[in-house]
CSV table of C-alpha atoms in Angstrom, one decimal:
chain,number,residue,atom,x,y,z
A,1,ASP,CA,-12.4,-5.9,-30.5
A,2,GLY,CA,-14.3,-5.4,-27.2
A,3,GLY,CA,-13.2,-2.3,-25.0
A,4,ILE,CA,-13.5,1.0,-23.8
A,5,THR,CA,-12.5,3.8,-25.9
A,6,GLN,CA,-11.7,7.6,-24.8
A,7,SER,CA,-11.1,10.3,-27.2
A,8,PRO,CA,-9.3,12.7,-27.7
A,9,LYS,CA,-5.9,11.2,-26.1
A,10,TYR,CA,-4.7,14.8,-25.5
A,11,LEU,CA,-7.0,18.0,-25.1
A,12,PHE,CA,-5.9,21.7,-24.8
A,13,ARG,CA,-8.7,24.1,-23.4
A,14,LYS,CA,-8.5,28.0,-23.1
A,15,GLU,CA,-9.7,29.2,-19.6
A,16,GLY,CA,-13.1,29.8,-19.3
A,17,GLN,CA,-14.2,27.2,-21.9
A,18,ASN,CA,-16.4,24.1,-21.3
A,19,VAL,CA,-15.0,21.0,-23.2
A,20,THR,CA,-16.4,17.4,-23.4
A,21,LEU,CA,-14.3,14.2,-23.0
A,22,SER,CA,-15.8,11.1,-24.8
A,23,CYS,CA,-16.0,7.5,-23.5
A,24,GLU,CA,-17.5,4.7,-25.5
A,25,GLN,CA,-17.7,1.0,-24.4
A,26,ASN,CA,-18.8,-2.1,-26.4
A,27,LEU,CA,-18.6,-4.5,-23.4
A,28,ASN,CA,-22.3,-4.2,-22.7
A,29,HIS,CA,-21.5,-3.0,-19.2
A,30,ASP,CA,-24.1,-1.3,-17.2
A,31,ALA,CA,-21.9,0.5,-14.9
A,32,MET,CA,-19.6,3.5,-16.1
A,33,TYR,CA,-17.1,5.7,-14.0
A,34,TRP,CA,-15.1,8.9,-14.5
A,35,TYR,CA,-11.9,9.2,-12.6
A,36,ARG,CA,-9.6,12.1,-12.3
A,37,GLN,CA,-5.6,11.4,-11.6
A,38,ASP,CA,-3.3,13.9,-10.6
A,39,PRO,CA,0.5,13.2,-9.6
A,40,GLY,CA,0.7,11.8,-6.0
A,41,GLN,CA,-3.2,12.0,-5.8
A,42,GLY,CA,-4.3,8.3,-7.0
A,43,LEU,CA,-7.4,8.0,-9.0
A,44,ARG,CA,-10.3,10.1,-7.7
A,45,LEU,CA,-14.1,9.3,-8.5
A,46,ILE,CA,-15.9,12.1,-10.3
A,47,TYR,CA,-19.3,10.7,-11.5
A,48,TYR,CA,-20.5,7.1,-11.9
A,49,SER,CA,-23.6,5.7,-13.6
A,50,GLN,CA,-25.1,2.2,-12.8
A,51,ILE,CA,-27.8,2.5,-15.6
A,52,VAL,CA,-28.8,4.5,-18.4
A,53,ASN,CA,-30.5,7.8,-17.6
A,54,ASP,CA,-29.2,7.7,-14.1
A,55,PHE,CA,-25.9,8.9,-12.7
A,56,GLN,CA,-24.4,10.0,-9.4
A,57,LYS,CA,-21.9,12.2,-8.1
A,58,GLY,CA,-18.5,10.9,-6.9
A,59,ASP,CA,-16.1,12.7,-4.5
A,60,ILE,CA,-15.1,15.6,-6.7
A,61,ALA,CA,-18.0,16.4,-9.0
A,62,GLU,CA,-17.9,20.2,-8.5
A,63,GLY,CA,-17.3,21.6,-12.0
A,64,TYR,CA,-18.1,18.5,-13.9
A,65,SER,CA,-21.4,17.2,-15.7
A,66,VAL,CA,-22.1,13.9,-17.2
A,67,SER,CA,-24.8,12.3,-19.2
A,68,ARG,CA,-26.1,8.8,-19.8
A,69,GLU,CA,-28.4,8.6,-22.5
A,70,LYS,CA,-27.0,5.2,-24.0
A,71,LYS,CA,-25.7,2.3,-22.4
A,72,GLU,CA,-22.4,2.7,-24.6
A,73,SER,CA,-21.7,6.0,-23.8
A,74,PHE,CA,-20.8,8.3,-20.8
A,75,PRO,CA,-19.3,11.7,-21.9
A,76,LEU,CA,-17.9,14.2,-19.2
A,77,THR,CA,-18.0,17.9,-19.6
A,78,VAL,CA,-15.3,19.8,-17.7
A,79,THR,CA,-17.0,23.2,-17.1
A,80,SER,CA,-15.6,26.4,-16.7
A,81,ALA,CA,-16.4,26.3,-12.9
A,82,GLN,CA,-13.6,23.5,-12.4
A,83,LYS,CA,-11.0,25.6,-10.8
A,84,ASN,CA,-8.1,23.2,-11.6
A,85,PRO,CA,-9.0,21.0,-14.9
A,86,THR,CA,-5.5,20.0,-15.8
A,87,ALA,CA,-5.4,16.4,-15.2
A,88,PHE,CA,-5.4,13.0,-16.6
A,89,TYR,CA,-9.0,11.8,-17.1
A,90,LEU,CA,-9.9,8.0,-17.0
A,91,CYS,CA,-13.2,6.4,-17.9
A,92,ALA,CA,-14.0,2.7,-16.9
A,93,SER,CA,-16.7,0.4,-17.1
A,94,SER,CA,-17.5,-2.8,-15.0
A,95,PRO,CA,-20.2,-5.7,-15.4
A,96,PRO,CA,-22.8,-6.3,-13.0
A,97,GLY,CA,-22.0,-7.6,-9.4
A,98,ARG,CA,-19.7,-6.1,-6.6
A,99,ASN,CA,-16.8,-8.5,-7.0
A,100,THR,CA,-16.0,-7.5,-10.7
A,101,GLU,CA,-13.1,-5.8,-12.2
A,102,ALA,CA,-13.0,-2.6,-13.9
A,103,PHE,CA,-11.9,-2.2,-17.6
A,104,PHE,CA,-10.2,1.4,-18.1
A,105,GLY,CA,-9.8,3.5,-21.2
A,106,GLN,CA,-6.6,4.9,-22.2
A,107,GLY,CA,-7.2,8.1,-20.7
A,108,THR,CA,-7.5,11.7,-21.8
A,109,ARG,CA,-4.9,14.2,-21.0
A,110,LEU,CA,-6.5,17.6,-20.4
A,111,THR,CA,-4.4,20.8,-20.3
A,112,VAL,CA,-5.7,24.2,-19.7
A,113,VAL,CA,-3.8,27.0,-21.5
B,1,SER,CA,-13.3,8.3,7.4
B,2,GLN,CA,-12.7,5.2,5.1
B,3,LYS,CA,-9.0,5.4,3.8
B,4,ILE,CA,-6.8,3.3,1.6
B,5,GLU,CA,-3.2,3.6,1.7
B,6,GLN,CA,-0.1,2.5,-0.3
B,7,ASN,CA,2.7,3.3,2.2
B,8,SER,CA,5.4,3.3,-0.6
B,9,GLU,CA,5.3,6.0,-3.1
B,10,ALA,CA,8.2,4.1,-4.8
B,11,LEU,CA,10.1,1.0,-4.8
B,12,ASN,CA,13.4,0.1,-6.3
B,13,ILE,CA,14.8,-3.3,-6.6
B,14,GLN,CA,17.4,-5.6,-8.5
B,15,GLU,CA,16.0,-7.8,-11.4
B,16,GLY,CA,15.3,-11.3,-10.2
B,17,LYS,CA,14.4,-10.3,-6.3
B,18,THR,CA,10.8,-10.4,-5.1
B,19,ALA,CA,9.1,-7.2,-4.9
B,20,THR,CA,6.4,-6.5,-2.1
B,21,LEU,CA,4.1,-4.0,-2.2
B,22,THR,CA,1.7,-3.0,0.9
B,23,CYS,CA,-1.9,-1.9,0.9
B,24,ASN,CA,-3.6,-1.0,4.0
B,25,TYR,CA,-7.2,0.3,4.6
B,26,THR,CA,-9.2,1.6,7.6
B,27,ASN,CA,-12.7,2.0,8.6
B,28,TYR,CA,-13.6,-0.9,6.1
B,29,SER,CA,-14.7,-4.4,6.1
B,30,PRO,CA,-14.3,-5.2,2.2
B,31,ALA,CA,-15.5,-8.3,0.9
B,32,TYR,CA,-12.8,-8.3,-1.6
B,33,LEU,CA,-9.6,-6.3,-2.8
B,34,GLN,CA,-8.3,-5.7,-6.4
B,35,TRP,CA,-4.9,-5.1,-7.4
B,36,TYR,CA,-4.0,-3.0,-11.0
B,37,ARG,CA,-1.1,-2.1,-12.8
B,38,GLN,CA,-0.7,1.1,-14.4
B,39,ASP,CA,1.9,2.3,-17.2
B,40,PRO,CA,2.6,5.8,-17.8
B,41,GLY,CA,0.0,7.6,-19.7
B,42,ARG,CA,-2.3,4.6,-19.7
B,43,GLY,CA,-5.2,3.3,-17.8
B,44,PRO,CA,-5.0,0.7,-15.0
B,45,VAL,CA,-5.2,-2.8,-16.3
B,46,PHE,CA,-6.8,-5.3,-13.7
B,47,LEU,CA,-4.3,-7.9,-12.3
B,48,LEU,CA,-6.0,-10.0,-9.6
B,49,LEU,CA,-8.8,-10.1,-7.1
B,50,ILE,CA,-8.8,-11.8,-3.7
B,51,ARG,CA,-11.9,-12.3,-1.4
B,52,GLU,CA,-11.9,-11.9,2.3
B,53,ASN,CA,-12.1,-15.5,2.7
B,54,GLU,CA,-9.1,-16.1,0.7
B,55,LYS,CA,-5.8,-15.9,2.5
B,56,GLU,CA,-3.7,-16.1,-0.7
B,57,LYS,CA,-4.0,-16.0,-4.5
B,58,ARG,CA,-1.6,-16.8,-7.2
B,59,LYS,CA,-1.1,-16.1,-10.9
B,60,GLU,CA,1.8,-16.9,-12.6
B,61,ARG,CA,4.8,-14.7,-10.8
B,62,LEU,CA,2.0,-12.7,-8.8
B,63,LYS,CA,0.8,-13.3,-5.4
B,64,VAL,CA,-1.5,-11.5,-3.3
B,65,THR,CA,-2.3,-12.2,0.3
B,66,PHE,CA,-5.3,-10.6,2.2
B,67,ASP,CA,-5.3,-10.1,6.1
B,68,THR,CA,-8.7,-8.8,7.3
B,69,THR,CA,-7.1,-8.7,10.9
B,70,LEU,CA,-4.4,-6.4,10.1
B,71,LYS,CA,-6.4,-4.8,7.3
B,72,GLN,CA,-3.6,-5.1,5.0
B,73,SER,CA,-3.0,-6.7,1.7
B,74,LEU,CA,0.4,-7.8,0.3
B,75,PHE,CA,1.4,-8.1,-3.2
B,76,HIS,CA,4.3,-9.8,-4.4
B,77,ILE,CA,6.1,-10.3,-7.9
B,78,THR,CA,8.6,-13.1,-7.8
B,79,ALA,CA,11.6,-13.1,-9.9
B,80,SER,CA,11.0,-9.5,-10.9
B,81,GLN,CA,11.8,-8.3,-14.6
B,82,PRO,CA,12.4,-4.7,-15.8
B,83,ALA,CA,9.2,-5.3,-17.8
B,84,ASP,CA,7.6,-5.3,-14.4
B,85,SER,CA,8.3,-1.7,-13.8
B,86,ALA,CA,5.1,0.1,-13.5
B,87,THR,CA,2.7,1.9,-10.7
B,88,TYR,CA,0.7,-0.7,-8.9
B,89,LEU,CA,-2.6,0.2,-7.5
B,90,CYS,CA,-4.7,-1.4,-4.8
B,91,ALA,CA,-8.7,-0.9,-4.9
B,92,LEU,CA,-11.6,-1.7,-2.8
B,93,VAL,CA,-15.3,-1.5,-3.5
B,94,ARG,CA,-17.0,1.1,-1.5
B,95,GLY,CA,-20.6,1.0,-0.4
B,96,SER,CA,-23.7,-0.4,-1.7
B,97,GLN,CA,-23.2,1.3,-5.0
B,98,GLY,CA,-20.2,-0.8,-5.8
B,99,ASN,CA,-17.6,1.9,-6.6
B,100,LEU,CA,-14.1,1.2,-6.7
B,101,ILE,CA,-11.7,3.4,-4.5
B,102,PHE,CA,-8.0,3.3,-5.3
B,103,GLY,CA,-4.9,3.8,-3.2
B,104,LYS,CA,-2.2,6.3,-4.6
B,105,GLY,CA,-0.1,3.6,-6.0
B,106,THR,CA,3.4,2.3,-5.8
B,107,LYS,CA,5.8,2.9,-8.4
B,108,LEU,CA,7.9,-0.3,-8.9
B,109,SER,CA,11.2,0.2,-10.8
B,110,VAL,CA,13.1,-3.2,-11.5
B,111,LYS,CA,16.9,-2.5,-12.3
B,112,PRO,CA,18.7,-4.8,-14.7
């Protein structure tokens, strides 16, 4: 099945620790995105990548880092510098073009304990 | 600044009625607008895309309108069912990079 896979579904982290969220797609999409969703806030863009080995900051990049070494993979690291990391994280991909839909993974719920 | 707003956080309707959700935007001239459905604890799923030169688009019980003068899109679900209960998000493409930005969503509850 073609799709976008995020893992793990639930993640717990101690304060002060970095943690990496996985996102893999087999849709052959060039563009990939990371969003954060908080209650009442909607989806906010963290980072995006339009092509391998290139990525750009979104609206709330502080405290996060990404890499795009392979077309299929776009992992997100939540660093200890992120002040309020507890949230629902969504990864998405889209085919080329400006009028194309985004395909989302099932999300990772990160909780800082 | 550019904004996209969904005016109602929640909408409660009776089964069989038509649900109408609103999406407004400011400081944009989008070429098209998208609507997504999101169920609790899951990622959004694409429903419909409407282009600026399309006044209306339909898919089964769904209908979307796009008024570039009012800077508004309306999303209708006719003959609503309890299974339609979910959060509905509108989205616009921002800038040359083509990133999607989303409204905060409207949570629809359809009561039997």
